[in-house]
mmCIF file of C-alpha atoms in Angstrom:
data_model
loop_
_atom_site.group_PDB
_atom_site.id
_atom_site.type_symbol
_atom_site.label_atom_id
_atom_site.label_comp_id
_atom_site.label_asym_id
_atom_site.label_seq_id
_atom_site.Cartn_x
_atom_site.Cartn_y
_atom_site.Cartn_z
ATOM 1 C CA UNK A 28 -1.685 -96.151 -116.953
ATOM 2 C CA UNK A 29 -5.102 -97.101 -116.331
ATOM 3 C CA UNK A 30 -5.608 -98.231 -120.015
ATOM 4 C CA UNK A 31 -2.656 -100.037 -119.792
ATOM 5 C CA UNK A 32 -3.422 -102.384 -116.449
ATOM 6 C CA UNK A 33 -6.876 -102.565 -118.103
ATOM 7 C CA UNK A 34 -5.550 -104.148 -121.275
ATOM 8 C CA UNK A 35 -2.939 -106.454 -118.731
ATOM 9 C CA UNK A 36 -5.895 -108.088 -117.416
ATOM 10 C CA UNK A 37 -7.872 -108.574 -120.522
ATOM 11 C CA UNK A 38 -4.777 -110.057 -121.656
ATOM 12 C CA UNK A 39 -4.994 -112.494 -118.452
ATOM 13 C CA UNK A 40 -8.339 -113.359 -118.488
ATOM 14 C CA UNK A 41 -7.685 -114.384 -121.847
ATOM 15 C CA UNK A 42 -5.075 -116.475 -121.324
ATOM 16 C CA UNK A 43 -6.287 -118.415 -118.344
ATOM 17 C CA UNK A 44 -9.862 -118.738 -120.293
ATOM 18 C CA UNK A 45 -7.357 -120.063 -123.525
ATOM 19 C CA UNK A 46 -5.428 -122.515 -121.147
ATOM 20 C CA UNK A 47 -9.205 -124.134 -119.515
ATOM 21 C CA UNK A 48 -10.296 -124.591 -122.512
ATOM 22 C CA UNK A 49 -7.093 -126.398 -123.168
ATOM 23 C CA UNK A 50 -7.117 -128.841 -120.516
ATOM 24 C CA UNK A 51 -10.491 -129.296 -120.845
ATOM 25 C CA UNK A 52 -10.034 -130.624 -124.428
ATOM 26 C CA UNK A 53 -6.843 -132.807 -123.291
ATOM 27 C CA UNK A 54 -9.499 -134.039 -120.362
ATOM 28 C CA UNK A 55 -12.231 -134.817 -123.797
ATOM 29 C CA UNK A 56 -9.582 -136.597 -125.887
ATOM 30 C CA UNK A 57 -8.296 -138.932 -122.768
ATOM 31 C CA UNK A 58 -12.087 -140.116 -122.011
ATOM 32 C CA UNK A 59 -12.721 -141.014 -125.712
ATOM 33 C CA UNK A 60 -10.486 -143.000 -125.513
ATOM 34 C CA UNK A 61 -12.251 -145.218 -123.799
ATOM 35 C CA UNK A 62 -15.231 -144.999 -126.138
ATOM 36 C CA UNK A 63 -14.719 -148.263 -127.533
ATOM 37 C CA UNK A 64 -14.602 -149.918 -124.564
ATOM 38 C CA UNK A 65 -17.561 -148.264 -123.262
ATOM 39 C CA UNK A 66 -19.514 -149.347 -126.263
ATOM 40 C CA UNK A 67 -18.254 -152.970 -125.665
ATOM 41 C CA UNK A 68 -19.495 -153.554 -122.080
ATOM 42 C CA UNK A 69 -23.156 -152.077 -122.156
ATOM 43 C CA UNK A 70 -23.499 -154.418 -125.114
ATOM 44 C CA UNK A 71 -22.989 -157.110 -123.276
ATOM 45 C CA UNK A 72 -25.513 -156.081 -120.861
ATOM 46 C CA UNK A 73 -29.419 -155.562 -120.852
ATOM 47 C CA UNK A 74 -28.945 -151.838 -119.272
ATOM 48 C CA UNK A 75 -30.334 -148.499 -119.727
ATOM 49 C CA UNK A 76 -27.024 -146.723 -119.046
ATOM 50 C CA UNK A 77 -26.294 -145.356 -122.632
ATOM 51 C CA UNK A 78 -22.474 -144.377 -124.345
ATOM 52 C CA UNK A 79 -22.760 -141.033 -123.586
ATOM 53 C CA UNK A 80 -23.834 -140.728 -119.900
ATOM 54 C CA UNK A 81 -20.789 -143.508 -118.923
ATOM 55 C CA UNK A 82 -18.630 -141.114 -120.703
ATOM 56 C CA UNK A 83 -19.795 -138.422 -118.834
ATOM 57 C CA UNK A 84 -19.448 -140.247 -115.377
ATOM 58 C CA UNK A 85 -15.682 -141.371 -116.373
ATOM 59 C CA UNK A 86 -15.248 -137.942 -116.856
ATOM 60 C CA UNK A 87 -16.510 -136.717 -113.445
ATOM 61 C CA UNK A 88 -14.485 -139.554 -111.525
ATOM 62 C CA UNK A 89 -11.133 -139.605 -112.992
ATOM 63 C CA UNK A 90 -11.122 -137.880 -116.310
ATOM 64 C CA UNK A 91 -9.801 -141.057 -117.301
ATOM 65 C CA UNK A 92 -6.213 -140.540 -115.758
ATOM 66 C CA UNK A 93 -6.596 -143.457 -113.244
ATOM 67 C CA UNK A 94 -6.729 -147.307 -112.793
ATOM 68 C CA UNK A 95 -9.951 -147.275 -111.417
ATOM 69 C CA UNK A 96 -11.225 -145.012 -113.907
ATOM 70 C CA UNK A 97 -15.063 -144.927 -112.988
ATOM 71 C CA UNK A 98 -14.187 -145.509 -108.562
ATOM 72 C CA UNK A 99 -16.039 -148.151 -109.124
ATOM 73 C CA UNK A 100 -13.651 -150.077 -106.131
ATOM 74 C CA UNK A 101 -15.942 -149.261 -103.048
ATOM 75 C CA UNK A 102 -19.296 -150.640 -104.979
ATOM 76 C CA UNK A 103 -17.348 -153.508 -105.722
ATOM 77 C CA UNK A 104 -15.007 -154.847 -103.192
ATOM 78 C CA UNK A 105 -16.194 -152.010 -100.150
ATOM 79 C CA UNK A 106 -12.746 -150.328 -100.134
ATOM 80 C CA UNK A 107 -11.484 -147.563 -102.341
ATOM 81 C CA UNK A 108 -8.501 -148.150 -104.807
ATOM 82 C CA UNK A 109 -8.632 -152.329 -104.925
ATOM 83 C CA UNK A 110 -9.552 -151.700 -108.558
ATOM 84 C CA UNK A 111 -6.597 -151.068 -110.657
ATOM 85 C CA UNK A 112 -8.238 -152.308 -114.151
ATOM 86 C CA UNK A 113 -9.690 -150.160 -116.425
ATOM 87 C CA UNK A 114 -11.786 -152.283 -118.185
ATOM 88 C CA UNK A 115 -13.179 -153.767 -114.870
ATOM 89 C CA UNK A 116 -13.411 -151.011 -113.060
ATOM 90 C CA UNK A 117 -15.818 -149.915 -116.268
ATOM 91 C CA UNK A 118 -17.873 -152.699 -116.225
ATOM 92 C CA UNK A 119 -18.720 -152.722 -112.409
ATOM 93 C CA UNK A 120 -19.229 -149.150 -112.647
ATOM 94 C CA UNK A 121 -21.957 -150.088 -115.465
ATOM 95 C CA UNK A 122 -23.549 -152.803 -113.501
ATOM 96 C CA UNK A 123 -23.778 -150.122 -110.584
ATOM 97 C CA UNK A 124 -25.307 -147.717 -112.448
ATOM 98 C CA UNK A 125 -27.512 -150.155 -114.217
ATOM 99 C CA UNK A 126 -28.902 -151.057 -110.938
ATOM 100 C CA UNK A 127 -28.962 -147.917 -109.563
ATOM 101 C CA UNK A 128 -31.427 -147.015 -113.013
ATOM 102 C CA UNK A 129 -33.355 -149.972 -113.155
ATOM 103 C CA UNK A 130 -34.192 -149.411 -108.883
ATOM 104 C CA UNK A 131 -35.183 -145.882 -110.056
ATOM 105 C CA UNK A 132 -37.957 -147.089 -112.875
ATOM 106 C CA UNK A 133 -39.064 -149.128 -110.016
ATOM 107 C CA UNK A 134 -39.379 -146.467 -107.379
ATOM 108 C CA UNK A 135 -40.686 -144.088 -109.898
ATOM 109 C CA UNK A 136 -38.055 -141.414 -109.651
ATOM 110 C CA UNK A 137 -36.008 -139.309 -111.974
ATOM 111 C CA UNK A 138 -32.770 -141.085 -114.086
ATOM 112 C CA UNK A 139 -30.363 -138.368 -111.761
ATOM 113 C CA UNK A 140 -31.926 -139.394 -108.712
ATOM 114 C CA UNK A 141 -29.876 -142.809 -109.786
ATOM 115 C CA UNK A 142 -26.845 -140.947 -110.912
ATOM 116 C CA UNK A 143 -26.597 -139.431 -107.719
ATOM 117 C CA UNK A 144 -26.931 -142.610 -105.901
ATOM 118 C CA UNK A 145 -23.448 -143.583 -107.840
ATOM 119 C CA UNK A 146 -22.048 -141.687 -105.599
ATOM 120 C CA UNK A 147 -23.890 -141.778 -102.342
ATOM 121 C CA UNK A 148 -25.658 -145.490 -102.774
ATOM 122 C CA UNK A 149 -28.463 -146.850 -103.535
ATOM 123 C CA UNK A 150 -30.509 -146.483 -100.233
ATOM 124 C CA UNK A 151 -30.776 -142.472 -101.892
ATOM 125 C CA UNK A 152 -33.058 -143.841 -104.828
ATOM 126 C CA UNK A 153 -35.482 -144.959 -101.919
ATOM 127 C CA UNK A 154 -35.497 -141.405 -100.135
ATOM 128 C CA UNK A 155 -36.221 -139.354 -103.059
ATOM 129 C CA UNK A 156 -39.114 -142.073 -103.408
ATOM 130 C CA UNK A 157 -40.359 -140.787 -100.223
ATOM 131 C CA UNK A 158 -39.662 -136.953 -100.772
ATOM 132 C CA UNK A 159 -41.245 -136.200 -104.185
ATOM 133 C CA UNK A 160 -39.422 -138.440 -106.777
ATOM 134 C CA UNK A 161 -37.376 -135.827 -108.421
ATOM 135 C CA UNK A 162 -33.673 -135.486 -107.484
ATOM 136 C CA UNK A 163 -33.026 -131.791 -106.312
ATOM 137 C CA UNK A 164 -30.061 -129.902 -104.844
ATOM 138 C CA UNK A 165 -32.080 -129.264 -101.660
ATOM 139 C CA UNK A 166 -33.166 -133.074 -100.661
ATOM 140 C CA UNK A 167 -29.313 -134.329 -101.772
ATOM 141 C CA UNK A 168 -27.611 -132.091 -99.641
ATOM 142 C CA UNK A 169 -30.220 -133.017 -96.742
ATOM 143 C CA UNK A 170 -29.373 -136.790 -97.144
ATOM 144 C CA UNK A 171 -25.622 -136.117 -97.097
ATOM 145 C CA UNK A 172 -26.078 -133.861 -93.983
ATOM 146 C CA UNK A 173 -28.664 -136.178 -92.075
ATOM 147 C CA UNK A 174 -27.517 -139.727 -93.411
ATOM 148 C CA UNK A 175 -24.029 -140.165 -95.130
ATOM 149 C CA UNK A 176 -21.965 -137.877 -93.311
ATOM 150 C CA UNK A 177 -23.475 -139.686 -89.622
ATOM 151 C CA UNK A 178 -23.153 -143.335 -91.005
ATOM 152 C CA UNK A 179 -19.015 -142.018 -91.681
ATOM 153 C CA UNK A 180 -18.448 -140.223 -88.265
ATOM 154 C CA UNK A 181 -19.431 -136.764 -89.063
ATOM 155 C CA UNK A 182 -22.271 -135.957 -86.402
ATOM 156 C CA UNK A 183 -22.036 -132.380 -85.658
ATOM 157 C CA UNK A 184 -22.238 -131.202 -89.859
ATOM 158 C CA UNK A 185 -18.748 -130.533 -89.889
ATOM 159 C CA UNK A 186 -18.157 -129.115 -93.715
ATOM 160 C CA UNK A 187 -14.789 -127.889 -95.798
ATOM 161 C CA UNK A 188 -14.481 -125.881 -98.873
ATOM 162 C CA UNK A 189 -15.370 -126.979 -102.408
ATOM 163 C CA UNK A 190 -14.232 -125.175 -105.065
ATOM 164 C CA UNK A 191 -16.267 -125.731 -108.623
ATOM 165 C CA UNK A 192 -18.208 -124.376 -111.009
ATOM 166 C CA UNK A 193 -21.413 -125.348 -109.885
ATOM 167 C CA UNK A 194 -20.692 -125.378 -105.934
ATOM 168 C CA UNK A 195 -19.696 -122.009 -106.194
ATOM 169 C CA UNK A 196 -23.429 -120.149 -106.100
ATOM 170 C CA UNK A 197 -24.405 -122.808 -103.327
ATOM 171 C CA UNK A 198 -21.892 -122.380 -100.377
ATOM 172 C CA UNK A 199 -18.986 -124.252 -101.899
ATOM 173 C CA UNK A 200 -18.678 -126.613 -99.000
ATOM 174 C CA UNK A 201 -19.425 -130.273 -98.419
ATOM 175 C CA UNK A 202 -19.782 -132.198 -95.576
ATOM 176 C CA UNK A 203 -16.948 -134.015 -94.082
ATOM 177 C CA UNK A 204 -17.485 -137.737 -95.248
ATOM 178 C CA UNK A 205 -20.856 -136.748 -96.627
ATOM 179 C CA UNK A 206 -20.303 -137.909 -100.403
ATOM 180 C CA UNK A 207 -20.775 -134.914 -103.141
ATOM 181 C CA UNK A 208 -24.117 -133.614 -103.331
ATOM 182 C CA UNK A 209 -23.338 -131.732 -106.481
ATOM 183 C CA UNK A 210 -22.373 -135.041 -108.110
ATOM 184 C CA UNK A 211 -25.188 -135.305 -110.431
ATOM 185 C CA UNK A 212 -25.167 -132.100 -111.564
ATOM 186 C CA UNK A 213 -21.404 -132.060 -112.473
ATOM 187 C CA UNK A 214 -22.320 -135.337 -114.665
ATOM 188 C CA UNK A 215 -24.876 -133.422 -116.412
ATOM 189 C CA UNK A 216 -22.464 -130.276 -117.106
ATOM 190 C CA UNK A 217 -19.568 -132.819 -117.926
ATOM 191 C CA UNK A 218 -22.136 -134.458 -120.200
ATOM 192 C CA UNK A 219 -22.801 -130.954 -121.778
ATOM 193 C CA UNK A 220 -19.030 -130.346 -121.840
ATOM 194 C CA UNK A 221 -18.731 -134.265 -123.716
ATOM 195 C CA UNK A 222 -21.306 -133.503 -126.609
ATOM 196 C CA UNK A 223 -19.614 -130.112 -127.187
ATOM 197 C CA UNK A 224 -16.303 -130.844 -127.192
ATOM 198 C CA UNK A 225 -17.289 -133.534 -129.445
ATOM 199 C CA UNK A 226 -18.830 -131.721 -132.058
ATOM 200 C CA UNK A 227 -16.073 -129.227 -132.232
ATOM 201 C CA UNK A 228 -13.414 -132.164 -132.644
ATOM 202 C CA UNK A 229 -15.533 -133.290 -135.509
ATOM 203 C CA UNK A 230 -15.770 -129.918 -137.196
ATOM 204 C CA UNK A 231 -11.968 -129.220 -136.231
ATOM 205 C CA UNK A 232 -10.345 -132.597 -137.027
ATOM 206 C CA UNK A 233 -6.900 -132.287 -136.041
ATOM 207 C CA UNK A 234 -8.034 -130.854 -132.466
#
């Protein structure tokens, strides 16, 4: 019997592992897709942002399944969702993230100090100028705490759960209108996730 349930769960394991691995190619093919466009915008623009770290963002946001495929609305227009164009919504996501980078060389901090201000603004780059000029877990999850999640309402540290890979070992909680703190770190893993996926597609064409 005990062989038996052992083999049952082996058996599940296996197939939820199969079916992630699954969606998570589905997710790779659908943000490739916008490759081309990628490639397109930052050449029309003197930016550091390269292919593969937009790719990696677009993959973070939306996986590539929405108008505003980068949520590039709020830097844009100040509300969420007034972006329904992909391309657009690309190229102001670029332009934020070029500035975002180029504020970074000039503050002398670390290119996911600036990836993390995509997602709580740029006013981050100049605290983790004051605070040692490397972007860590610790200081990002201070400024949502102490300065995002006040600025939306939440004064008391009010959090709820957050379930992911990476939030998992930390708490898995955020704070209530306090941005992501794990953002940049999930755009480095997705970025991981990209070049892999990648390679295997090319190895394995008719993935």
């Amino acid at each position: 019997m005990f062989k038996l349930l052992r083999r049952v769960l082996v058996l599940a394991v296996l197939l939820f592992v199969g079916y992630k691995i699954y969606r998570i190619h589905q997710d790779v093919r659908q943000v490739m897709t916008y490759q081309t466009l990628v490639r397109e915008i930052l050449s029309e623009k003197d930016t550091p942002a390269n292919e593969e770290l937009v790719l990696a963002m677009i993959y973070t946001e939306t996986k590539g399944k929405e108008g505003d495929v980068m949520q590039s609305s709020e830097s844009a227009t100040g509300s969420t969702n007034s972006i329904n164009d992909k391309a657009i919504s690309i190229r102001q996501g670029i332009q934020t993230l070029t500035d975002n980078l180029y504020q970074a060389q000039n503050k002398g901090v670390d290119v996911w100090t600036a990836v993390q201000a995509y997602n709580f603004g740029p006013s981050y780059i100049d605290f983790i100028a004051q605070h040692g000029k490397k972007n860590t877990l610790s200081l990002a999850k201070q400024y949502s705490r102490e300065t995002v999640a006040p600025s939306l309402g939440n004064t008391t540290g009010k959090t709820y759960r957050y379930i992911h890979p990476i939030s998992i070992l930390h708490g898995a909680e955020l704070y209530v209108n306090g941005g992501n703190y794990y953002y940049s770190r999930q755009v480095q893993l997705n970025l991981y996730i990209l070049k892999s996926m990648v390679k295997v597609m090319e190895i394995i064409p008719f993935l």
